[in-house]
Coordinates of C-alpha atoms and ligand atoms in Angstrom, one line a residue:
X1 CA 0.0 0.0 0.0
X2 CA 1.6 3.3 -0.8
X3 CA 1.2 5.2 2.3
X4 CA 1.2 9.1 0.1
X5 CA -2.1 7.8 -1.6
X6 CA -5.1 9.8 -1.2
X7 CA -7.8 7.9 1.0
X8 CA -10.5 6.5 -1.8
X9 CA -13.8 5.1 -1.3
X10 CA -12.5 2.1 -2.1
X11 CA -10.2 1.9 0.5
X12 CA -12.1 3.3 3.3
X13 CA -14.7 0.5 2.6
X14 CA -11.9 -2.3 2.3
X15 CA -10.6 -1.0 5.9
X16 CA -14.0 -0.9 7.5
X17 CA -14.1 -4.6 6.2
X18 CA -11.1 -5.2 7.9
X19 CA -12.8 -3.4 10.7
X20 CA -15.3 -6.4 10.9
X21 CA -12.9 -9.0 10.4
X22 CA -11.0 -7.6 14.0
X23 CA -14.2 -7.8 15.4
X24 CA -14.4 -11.4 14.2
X25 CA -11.3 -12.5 15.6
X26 CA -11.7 -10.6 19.0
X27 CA -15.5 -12.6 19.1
X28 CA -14.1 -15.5 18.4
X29 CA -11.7 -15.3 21.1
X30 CA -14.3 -14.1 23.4
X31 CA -16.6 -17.8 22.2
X32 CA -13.1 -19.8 22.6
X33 CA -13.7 -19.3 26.6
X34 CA -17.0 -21.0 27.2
X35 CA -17.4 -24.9 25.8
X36 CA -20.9 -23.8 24.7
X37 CA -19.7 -21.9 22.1
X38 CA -16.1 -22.8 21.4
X39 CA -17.1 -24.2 18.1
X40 CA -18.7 -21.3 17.4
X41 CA -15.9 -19.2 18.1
X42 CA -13.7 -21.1 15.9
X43 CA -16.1 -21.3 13.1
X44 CA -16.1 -17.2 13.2
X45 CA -12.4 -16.7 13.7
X46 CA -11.9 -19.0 10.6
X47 CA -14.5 -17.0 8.6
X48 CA -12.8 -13.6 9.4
X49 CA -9.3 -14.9 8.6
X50 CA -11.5 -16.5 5.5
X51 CA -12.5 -12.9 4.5
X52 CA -9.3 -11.0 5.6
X53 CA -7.2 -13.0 3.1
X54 CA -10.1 -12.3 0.2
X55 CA -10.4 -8.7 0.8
X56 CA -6.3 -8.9 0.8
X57 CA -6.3 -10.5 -2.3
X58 CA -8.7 -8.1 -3.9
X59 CA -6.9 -4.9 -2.3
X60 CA -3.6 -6.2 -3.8
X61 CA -3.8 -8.9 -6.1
X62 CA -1.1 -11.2 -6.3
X63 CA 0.7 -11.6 -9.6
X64 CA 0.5 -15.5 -9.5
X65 CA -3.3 -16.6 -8.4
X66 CA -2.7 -20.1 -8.9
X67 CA 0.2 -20.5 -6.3
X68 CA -1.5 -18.4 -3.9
X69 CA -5.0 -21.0 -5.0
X70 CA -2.8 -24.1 -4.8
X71 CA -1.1 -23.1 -1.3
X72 CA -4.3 -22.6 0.1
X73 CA -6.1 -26.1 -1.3
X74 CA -2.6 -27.4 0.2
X75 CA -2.8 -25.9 3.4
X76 CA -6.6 -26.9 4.1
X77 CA -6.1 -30.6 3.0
X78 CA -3.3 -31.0 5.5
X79 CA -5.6 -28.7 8.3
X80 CA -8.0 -31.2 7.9
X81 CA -6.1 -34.4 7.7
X82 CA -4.1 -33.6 10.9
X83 CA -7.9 -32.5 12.9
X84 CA -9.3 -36.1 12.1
X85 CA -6.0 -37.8 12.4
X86 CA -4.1 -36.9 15.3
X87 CA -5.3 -38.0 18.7
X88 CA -5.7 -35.8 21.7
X89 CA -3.3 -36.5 23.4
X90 CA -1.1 -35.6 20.4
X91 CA -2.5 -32.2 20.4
X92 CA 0.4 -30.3 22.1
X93 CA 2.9 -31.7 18.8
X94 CA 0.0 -30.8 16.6
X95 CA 0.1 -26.8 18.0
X96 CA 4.0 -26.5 18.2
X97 CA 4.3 -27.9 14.8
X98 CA 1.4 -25.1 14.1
X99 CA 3.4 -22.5 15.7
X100 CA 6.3 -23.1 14.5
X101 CA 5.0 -22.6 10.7
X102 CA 3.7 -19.2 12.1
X103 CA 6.9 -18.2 12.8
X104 CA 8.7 -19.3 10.0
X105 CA 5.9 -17.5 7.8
X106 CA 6.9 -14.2 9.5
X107 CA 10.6 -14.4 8.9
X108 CA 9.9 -14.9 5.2
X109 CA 7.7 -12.3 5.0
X110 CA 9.9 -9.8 6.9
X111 CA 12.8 -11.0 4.6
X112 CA 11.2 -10.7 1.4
X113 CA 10.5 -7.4 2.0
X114 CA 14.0 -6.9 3.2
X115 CA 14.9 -8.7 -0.3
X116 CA 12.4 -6.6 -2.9
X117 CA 14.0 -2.9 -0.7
X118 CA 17.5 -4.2 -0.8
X119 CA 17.3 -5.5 -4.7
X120 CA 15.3 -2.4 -5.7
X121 CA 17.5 -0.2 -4.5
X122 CA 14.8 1.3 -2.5
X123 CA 17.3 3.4 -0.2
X124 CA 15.5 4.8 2.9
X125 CA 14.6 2.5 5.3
X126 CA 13.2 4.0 8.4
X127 CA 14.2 3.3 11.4
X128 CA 11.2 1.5 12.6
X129 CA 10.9 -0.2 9.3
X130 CA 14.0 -2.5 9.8
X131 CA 13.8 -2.6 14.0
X132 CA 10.4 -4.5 13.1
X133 CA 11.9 -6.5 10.0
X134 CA 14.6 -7.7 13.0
X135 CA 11.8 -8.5 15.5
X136 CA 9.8 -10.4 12.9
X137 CA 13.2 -11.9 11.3
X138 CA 14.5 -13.4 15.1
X139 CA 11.1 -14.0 16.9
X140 CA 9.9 -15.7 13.9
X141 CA 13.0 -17.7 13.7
X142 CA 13.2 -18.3 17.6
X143 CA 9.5 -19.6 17.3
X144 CA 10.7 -22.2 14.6
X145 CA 13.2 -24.1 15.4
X146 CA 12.2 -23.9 19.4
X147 CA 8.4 -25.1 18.3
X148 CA 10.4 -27.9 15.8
X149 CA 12.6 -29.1 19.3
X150 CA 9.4 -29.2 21.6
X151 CA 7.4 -31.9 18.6
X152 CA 10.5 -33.7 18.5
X153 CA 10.5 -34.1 22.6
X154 CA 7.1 -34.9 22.5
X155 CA 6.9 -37.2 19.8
X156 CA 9.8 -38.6 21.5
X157 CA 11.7 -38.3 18.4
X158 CA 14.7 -37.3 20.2
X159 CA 15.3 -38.2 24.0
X160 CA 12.4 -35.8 26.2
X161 CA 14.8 -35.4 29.4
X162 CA 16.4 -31.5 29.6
X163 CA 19.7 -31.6 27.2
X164 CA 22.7 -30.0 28.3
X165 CA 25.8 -29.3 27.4
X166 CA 28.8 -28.2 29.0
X167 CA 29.2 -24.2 28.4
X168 CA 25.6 -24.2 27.3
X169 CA 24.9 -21.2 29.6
X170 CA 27.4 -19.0 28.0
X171 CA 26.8 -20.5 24.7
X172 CA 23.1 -19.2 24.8
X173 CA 23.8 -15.7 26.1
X174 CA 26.6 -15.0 23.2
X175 CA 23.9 -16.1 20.9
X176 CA 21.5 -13.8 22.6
X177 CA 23.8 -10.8 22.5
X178 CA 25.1 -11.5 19.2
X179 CA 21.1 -11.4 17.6
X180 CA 20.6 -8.4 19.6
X181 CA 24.1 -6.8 18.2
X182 CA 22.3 -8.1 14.8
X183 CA 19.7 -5.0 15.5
X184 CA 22.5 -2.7 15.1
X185 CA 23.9 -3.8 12.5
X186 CA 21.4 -3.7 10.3
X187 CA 20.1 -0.6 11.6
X188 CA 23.7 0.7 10.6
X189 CA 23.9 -1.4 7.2
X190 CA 19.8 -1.8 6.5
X191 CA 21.1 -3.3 2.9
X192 CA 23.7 -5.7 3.4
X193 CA 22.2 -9.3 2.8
X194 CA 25.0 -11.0 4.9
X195 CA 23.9 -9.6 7.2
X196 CA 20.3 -10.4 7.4
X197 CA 20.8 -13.6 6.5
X198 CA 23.9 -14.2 9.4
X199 CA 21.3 -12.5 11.8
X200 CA 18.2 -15.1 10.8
X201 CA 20.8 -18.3 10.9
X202 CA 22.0 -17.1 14.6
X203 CA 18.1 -17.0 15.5
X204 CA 17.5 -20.4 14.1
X205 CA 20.3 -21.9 16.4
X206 CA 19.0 -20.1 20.0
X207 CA 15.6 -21.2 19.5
X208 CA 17.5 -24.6 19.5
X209 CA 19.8 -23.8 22.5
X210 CA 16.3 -22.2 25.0
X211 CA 13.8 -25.6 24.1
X212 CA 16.9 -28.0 24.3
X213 CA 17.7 -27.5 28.2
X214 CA 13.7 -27.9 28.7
X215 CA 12.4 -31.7 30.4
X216 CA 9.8 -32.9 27.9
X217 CA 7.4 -32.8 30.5
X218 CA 7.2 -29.4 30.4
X219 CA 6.8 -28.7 26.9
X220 CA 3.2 -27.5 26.9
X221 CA 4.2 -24.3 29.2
X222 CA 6.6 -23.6 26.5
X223 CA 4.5 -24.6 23.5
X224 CA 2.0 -22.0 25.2
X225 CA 4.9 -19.3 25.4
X226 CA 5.8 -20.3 21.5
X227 CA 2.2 -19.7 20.9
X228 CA 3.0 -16.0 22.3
X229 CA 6.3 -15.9 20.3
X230 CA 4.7 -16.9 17.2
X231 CA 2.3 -13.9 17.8
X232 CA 4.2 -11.1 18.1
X233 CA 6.2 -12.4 15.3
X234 CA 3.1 -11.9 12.7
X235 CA 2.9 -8.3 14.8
X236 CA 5.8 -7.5 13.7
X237 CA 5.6 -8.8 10.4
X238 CA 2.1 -6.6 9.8
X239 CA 4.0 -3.9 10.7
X240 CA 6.7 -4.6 8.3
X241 CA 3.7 -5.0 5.7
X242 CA 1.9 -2.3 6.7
X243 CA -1.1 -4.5 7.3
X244 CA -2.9 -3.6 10.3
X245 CA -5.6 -6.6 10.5
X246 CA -2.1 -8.3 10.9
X247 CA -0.9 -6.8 13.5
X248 CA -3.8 -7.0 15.4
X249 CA -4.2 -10.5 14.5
X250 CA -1.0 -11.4 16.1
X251 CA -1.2 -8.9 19.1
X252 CA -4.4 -11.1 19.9
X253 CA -2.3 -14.5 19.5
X254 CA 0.6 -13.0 21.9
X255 CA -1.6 -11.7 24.6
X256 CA -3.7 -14.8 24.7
X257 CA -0.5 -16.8 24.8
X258 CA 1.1 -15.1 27.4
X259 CA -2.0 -15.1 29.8
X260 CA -1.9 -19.1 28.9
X261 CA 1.6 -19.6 30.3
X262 CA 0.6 -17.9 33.2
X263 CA -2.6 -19.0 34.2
X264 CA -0.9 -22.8 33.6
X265 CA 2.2 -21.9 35.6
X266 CA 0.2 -20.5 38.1
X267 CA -2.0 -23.7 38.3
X268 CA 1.2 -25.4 38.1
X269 CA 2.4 -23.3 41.0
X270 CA 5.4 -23.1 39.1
X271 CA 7.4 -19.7 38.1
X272 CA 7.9 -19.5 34.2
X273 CA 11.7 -18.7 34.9
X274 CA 11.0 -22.6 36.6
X275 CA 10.1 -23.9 33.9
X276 CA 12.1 -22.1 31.2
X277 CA 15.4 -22.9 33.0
X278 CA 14.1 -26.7 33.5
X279 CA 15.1 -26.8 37.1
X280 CA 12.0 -29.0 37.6
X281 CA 12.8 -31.5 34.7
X282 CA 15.0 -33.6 35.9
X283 CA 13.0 -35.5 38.7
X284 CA 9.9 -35.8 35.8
X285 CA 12.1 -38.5 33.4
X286 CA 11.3 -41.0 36.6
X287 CA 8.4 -42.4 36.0
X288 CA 7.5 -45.6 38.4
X289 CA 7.2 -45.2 42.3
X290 CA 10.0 -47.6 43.8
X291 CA 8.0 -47.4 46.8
X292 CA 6.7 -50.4 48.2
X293 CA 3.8 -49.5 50.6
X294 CA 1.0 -51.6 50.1
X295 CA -1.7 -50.2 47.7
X296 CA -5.1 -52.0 49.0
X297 CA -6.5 -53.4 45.8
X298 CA -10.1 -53.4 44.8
X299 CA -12.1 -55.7 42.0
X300 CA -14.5 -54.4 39.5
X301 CA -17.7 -56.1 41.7
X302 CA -16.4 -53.8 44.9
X303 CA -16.4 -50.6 43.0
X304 CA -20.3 -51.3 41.1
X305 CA -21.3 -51.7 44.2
X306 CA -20.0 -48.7 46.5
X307 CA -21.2 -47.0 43.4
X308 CA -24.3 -48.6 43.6
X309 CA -24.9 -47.5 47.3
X310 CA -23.7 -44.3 46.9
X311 CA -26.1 -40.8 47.3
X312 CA -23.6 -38.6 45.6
X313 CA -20.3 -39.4 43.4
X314 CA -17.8 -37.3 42.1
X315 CA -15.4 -38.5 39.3
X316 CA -12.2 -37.2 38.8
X317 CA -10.8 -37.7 35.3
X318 CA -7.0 -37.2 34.2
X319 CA -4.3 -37.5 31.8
X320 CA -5.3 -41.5 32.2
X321 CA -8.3 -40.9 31.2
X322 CA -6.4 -39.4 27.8
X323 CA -4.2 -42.0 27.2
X324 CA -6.8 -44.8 27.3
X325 CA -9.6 -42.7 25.7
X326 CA -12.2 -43.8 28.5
X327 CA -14.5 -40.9 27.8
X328 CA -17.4 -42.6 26.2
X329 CA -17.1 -45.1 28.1
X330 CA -17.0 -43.3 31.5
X331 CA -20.1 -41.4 30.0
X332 CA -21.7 -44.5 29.8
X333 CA -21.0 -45.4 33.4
X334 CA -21.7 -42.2 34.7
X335 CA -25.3 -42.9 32.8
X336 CA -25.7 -46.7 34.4
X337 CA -24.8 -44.9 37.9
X338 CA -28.0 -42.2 37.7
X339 CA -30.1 -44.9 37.4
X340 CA -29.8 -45.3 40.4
X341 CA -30.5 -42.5 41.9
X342 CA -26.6 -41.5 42.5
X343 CA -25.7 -37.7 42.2
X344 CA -23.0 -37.3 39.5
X345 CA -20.2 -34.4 39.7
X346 CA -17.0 -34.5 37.5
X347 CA -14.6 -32.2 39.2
X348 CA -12.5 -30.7 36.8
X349 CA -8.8 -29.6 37.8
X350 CA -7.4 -26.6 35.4
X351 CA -3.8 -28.4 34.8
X352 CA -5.7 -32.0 34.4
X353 CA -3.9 -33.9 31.5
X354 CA -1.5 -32.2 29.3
X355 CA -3.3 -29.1 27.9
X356 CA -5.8 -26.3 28.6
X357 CA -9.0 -27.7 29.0
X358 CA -8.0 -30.9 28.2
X359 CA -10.3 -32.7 30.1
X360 CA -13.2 -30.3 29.0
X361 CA -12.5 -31.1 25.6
X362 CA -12.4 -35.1 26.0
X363 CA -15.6 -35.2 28.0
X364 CA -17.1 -33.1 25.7
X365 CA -16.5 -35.3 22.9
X366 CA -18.8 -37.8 24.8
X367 CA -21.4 -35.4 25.1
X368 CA -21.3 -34.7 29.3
X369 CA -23.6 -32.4 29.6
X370 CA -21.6 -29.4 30.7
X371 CA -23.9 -28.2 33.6
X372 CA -21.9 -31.6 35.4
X373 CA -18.7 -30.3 34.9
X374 CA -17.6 -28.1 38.0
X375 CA -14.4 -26.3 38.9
X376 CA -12.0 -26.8 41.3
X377 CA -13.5 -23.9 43.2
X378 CA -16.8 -24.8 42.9
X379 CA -16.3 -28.4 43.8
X380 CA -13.9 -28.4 46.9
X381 CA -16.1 -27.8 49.6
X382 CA -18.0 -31.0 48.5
X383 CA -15.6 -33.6 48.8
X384 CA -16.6 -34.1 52.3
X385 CA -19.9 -34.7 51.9
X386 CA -19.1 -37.3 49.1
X387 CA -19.7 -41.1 49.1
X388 CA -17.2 -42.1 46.3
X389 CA -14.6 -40.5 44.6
X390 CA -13.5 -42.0 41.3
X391 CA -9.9 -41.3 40.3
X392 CA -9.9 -41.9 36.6
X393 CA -5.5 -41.6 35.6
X394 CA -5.3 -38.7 37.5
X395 CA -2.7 -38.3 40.1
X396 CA -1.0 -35.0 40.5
X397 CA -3.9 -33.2 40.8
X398 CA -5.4 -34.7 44.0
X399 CA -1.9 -35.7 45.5
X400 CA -2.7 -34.0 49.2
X401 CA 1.2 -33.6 49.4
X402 CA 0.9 -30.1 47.9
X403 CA -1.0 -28.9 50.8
X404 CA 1.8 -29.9 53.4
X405 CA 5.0 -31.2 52.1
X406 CA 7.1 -28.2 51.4
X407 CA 9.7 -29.9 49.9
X408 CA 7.6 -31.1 47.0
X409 CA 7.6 -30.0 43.6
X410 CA 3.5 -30.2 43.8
X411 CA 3.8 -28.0 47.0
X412 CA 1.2 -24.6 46.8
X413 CA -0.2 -26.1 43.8
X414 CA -4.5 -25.9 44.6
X415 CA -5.6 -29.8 44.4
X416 CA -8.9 -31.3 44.2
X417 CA -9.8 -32.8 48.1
X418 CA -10.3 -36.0 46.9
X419 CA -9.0 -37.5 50.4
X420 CA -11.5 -35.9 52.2
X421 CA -14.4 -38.3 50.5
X422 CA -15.7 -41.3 52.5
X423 CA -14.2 -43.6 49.8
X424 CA -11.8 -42.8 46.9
X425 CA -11.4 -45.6 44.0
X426 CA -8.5 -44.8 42.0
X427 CA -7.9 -46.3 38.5
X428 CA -4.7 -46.8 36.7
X429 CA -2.6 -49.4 35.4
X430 CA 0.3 -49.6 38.1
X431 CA 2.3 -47.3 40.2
X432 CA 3.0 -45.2 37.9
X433 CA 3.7 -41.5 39.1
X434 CA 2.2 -38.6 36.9
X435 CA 4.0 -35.6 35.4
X436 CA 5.5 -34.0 38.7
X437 CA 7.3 -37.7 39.2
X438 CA 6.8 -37.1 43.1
X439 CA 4.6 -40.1 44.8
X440 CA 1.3 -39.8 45.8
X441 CA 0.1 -40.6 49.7
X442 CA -3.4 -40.3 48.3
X443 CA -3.3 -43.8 47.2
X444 CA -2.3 -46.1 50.4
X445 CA -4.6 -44.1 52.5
X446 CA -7.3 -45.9 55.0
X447 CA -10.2 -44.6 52.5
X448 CA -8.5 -45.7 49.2
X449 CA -8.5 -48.8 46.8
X450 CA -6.9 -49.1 43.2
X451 CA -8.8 -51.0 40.6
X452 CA -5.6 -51.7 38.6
X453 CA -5.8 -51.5 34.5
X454 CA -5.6 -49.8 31.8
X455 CA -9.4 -46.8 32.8
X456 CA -10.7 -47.7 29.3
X457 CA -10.8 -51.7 30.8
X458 CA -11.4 -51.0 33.8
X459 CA -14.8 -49.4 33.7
X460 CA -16.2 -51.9 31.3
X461 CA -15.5 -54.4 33.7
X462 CA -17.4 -52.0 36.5
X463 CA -20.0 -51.7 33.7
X464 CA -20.2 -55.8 33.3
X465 CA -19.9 -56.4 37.2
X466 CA -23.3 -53.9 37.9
X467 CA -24.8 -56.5 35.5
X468 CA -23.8 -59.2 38.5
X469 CA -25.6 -57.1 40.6
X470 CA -29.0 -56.8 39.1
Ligands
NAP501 P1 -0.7 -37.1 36.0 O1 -0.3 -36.6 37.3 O2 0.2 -37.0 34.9 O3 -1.1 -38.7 36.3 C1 -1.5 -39.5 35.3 C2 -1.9 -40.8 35.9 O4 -2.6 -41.6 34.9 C3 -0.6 -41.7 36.3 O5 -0.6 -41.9 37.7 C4 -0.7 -43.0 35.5 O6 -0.5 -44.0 36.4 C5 -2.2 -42.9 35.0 N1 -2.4 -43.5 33.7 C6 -1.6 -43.3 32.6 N2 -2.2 -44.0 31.6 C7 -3.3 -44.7 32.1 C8 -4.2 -45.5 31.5 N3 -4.1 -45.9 30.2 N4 -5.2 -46.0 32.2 C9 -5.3 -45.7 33.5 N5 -4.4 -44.8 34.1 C10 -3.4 -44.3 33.4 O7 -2.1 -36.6 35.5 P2 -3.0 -35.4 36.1 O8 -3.5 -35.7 37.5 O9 -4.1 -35.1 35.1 O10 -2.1 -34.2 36.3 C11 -1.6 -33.5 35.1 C12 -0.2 -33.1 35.4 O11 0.3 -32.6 34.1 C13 0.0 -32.0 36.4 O12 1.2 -32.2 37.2 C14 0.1 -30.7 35.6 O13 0.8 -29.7 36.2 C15 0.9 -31.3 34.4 N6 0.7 -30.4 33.2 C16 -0.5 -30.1 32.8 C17 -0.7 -29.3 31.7 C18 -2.1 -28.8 31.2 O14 -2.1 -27.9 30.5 N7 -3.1 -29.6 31.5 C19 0.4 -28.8 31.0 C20 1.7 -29.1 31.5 C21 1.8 -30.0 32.6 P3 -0.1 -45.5 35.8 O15 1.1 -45.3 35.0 O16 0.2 -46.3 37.0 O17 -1.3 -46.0 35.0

């Protein structure tokens, strides 16, 4: 857009279209908070990046329509192959791998600008013209490679413990200074190539070196803060293309990202400098107890039939309940239960599983109704006036050592009060720690039994034993 053109009609109506499409993406975001209308909220922020890249490609047409066609028939078929194909609990992979993309797209776009001023001799580059292009260039390329490190850790493509290497403090901060000399010098020489390029190559290799050091276990914190990264990289890069649906675009992805990682570090009870300099990540590559206090065992018949004497229940589902997708089938439980008269709650914990709303989402794929669903807040105080608490593959969230131990990792973090119920059923397959790696006294207390198994097996057997019963 040539910024010395006199506002047309035209272009006044094309930016109060753009107008609507902000409004479309800050709805959107607004629907994204309540299950009800998530789906909603997606459909609309889809439609307004839908329109934004029409109205784009009418305001400035490109000069080749059939690459710009083809990449987007390209892009959509693999958008929709990777939503049916990849299973939840693949979902943090699936949105670094998304990020990432982000941010290479804005350190292309940032440095084919740079390329089309510096090999059209274009001269004058403000100031703020090539401080943005920098931003765009090293956030962008930051966001990449550290988004490409955190799929291979989860994927477990490479190993998912923190990776060091001797020196690799000073390492990282002379590649930190020297991208942030790289601001000068292209301040101070806006067209030399070398220079661009050596500055996007040095940002490549620090977003290795900050995800490297990181236990795998804590990857979705930092996939969040990538999410924010990969953000203010598109900023920037609106700002280098004068586009300002762009910029808002990706001041919306930044906030929301940062307000993420801290509402999950915060439910974490963890600090993000914790969790960025992996001081936590060592203790969460052990994954089996050691311990050997007794765990007093319970069969399928024993848990149908506390359930079946029960006035009111509360289930509390986990990253378990993920990994065996037990959903519909703990839906279908839930259902058998009511017959009989029982009083239902699912008490949801915020950092449950291995993303935001994690458990929302699984439970809403079996249709719960979401009026069941209740907060940790909300639900607390009624623990102790529950019959049965059912503990499907969740474990740090109602381990009662964060209320008292101060040495443990979990320690501050809010749990749910699952101890204080009369009786607390916990399933899972062995003793198996969850992502904190500390051990949970929950489990050999007076009032608790384990149904051992995999959840998905273990409630069809409840299911099939309430049929001994009748
Ligand atoms: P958890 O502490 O990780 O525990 C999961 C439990 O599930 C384990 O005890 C495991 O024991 C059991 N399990 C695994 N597979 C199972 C299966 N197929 N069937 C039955 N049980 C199974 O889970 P959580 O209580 O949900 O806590 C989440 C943790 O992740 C928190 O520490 C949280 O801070 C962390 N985190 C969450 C997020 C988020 O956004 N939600 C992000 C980052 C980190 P067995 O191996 O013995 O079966």
């Amino acid at each position: 857009m040539n910024p010395n053109a006199e506002p047309s009609l035209l272009s006044f109506i094309f930016n109060q279209l753009y107008l609507v499409c902000a409004i479309g993406f800050f709805v959107s975001l607004k629907f994204l908070a309540s299950p009800t209308k998530a789906r909603l909220g997606n459909i609309l922020g889809a439609g307004a990046m839908g329109l934004a890249t029409l109205l784009t490609m009418i305001e400035h047409p490109p000069t080749d329509y059939v690459g710009v066609l083809l990449s987007i028939v390209v892009g959509s078929v693999i958008g929709v192959v990777f939503a049916k194909k990849v299973q939840m609990t693949a979902m943090p992979q699936l949105v670094a791998i998304f990020n990432g993309f982000g941010g290479l797209a804005s350190v292309l776009v940032a440095l084919a600008e740079m390329f089309k001023y510096i090999f059209g001799n274009a001269g004058n580059f403000s100031e703020f013209f090539l401080v943005t292009s920098w931003m765009s260039v090293v956030i962008g390329a930051i966001t990449f490679t550290g988004s490409v490190i955190a799929y291979l850790k989860l994927q477990e493509l490479i190993p998912t413990k923190p990776l060091m290497m001797p020196g690799q403090k000073f390492i990282t901060a002379a590649f930190t200074l020297a991208v942030f000399m790289g601001a000068y010098a292209v301040i101070a020489a806006p067209d030399a190539l070398l220079i661009w390029l050596l500055v996007t190559v040095v940002a490549f290799f620090l977003g290795v070196l900050l995800v490297i050091p990181i236990g795998g276990a804590d990857m979705p914190v930092v996939i969040s803060l990538l999410n924010s990264y990969s953000g203010l990289a598109a900023m920037a890069a609106g700002f280098v293309v004068n586009s300002p649906l762009l910029i808002i675009a990706g001041a919306l992805v930044g906030a929301s990202g940062i307000i993420l990682t801290r509402l999950m570090c915060q439910a974490m009870n963890r600090s993000l400098t914790n969790v960025v300099f992996g001081a936590f990540g060592n203790a969460l590559v052990q994954t089996q107890t050691g311990d050997d206090k007794p765990l007093k065992e319970f069969q399928p018949i024993d848990v149908a039939l506390q359930l079946k004497n029960a006035n009111q229940v509360v289930i509390v589902p986990g990253y378990g309940l993920a990994v065996s997708e037990a959903q519909r089938n703990l839906r279908e439980l839930v259902d058998l239960i009511k017959t009989f008269g029982v009083k239902v709650s699912y008490a949801i914990h915020p950092v449950a599983g291995r993303m935001p709303g994690h458990m929302n989402v699984l439970l809403a794929e079996a249709d719960v109704p979401y009026e069941e669903l209740f907060d940790l807040d909300s639900i607390n105080s009624e623990f102790e006036s529950t019959d049965v608490v059912i503990v499907v593959g969740a474990n740090d969230v109602v381990n009662p050592s964060a209320r008292t131990d101060k040495t443990s990792p979990l320690f501050g973090m809010p749990i749910l009060n699952a101890d204080k119920a009369r009786s607390v059923i916990i399933l899972k397959r062995g003793r198996g720690r969850g992502f904190s790696g500390v051990e949970n006294p929950l489990f050999t207390l007076d009032n608790a039994h384990v149904l051992f198994g995999d959840a998905k097996a273990s409630i069809v057997k409840v299911i099939n034993a309430f049929k001994e019963l009748a």
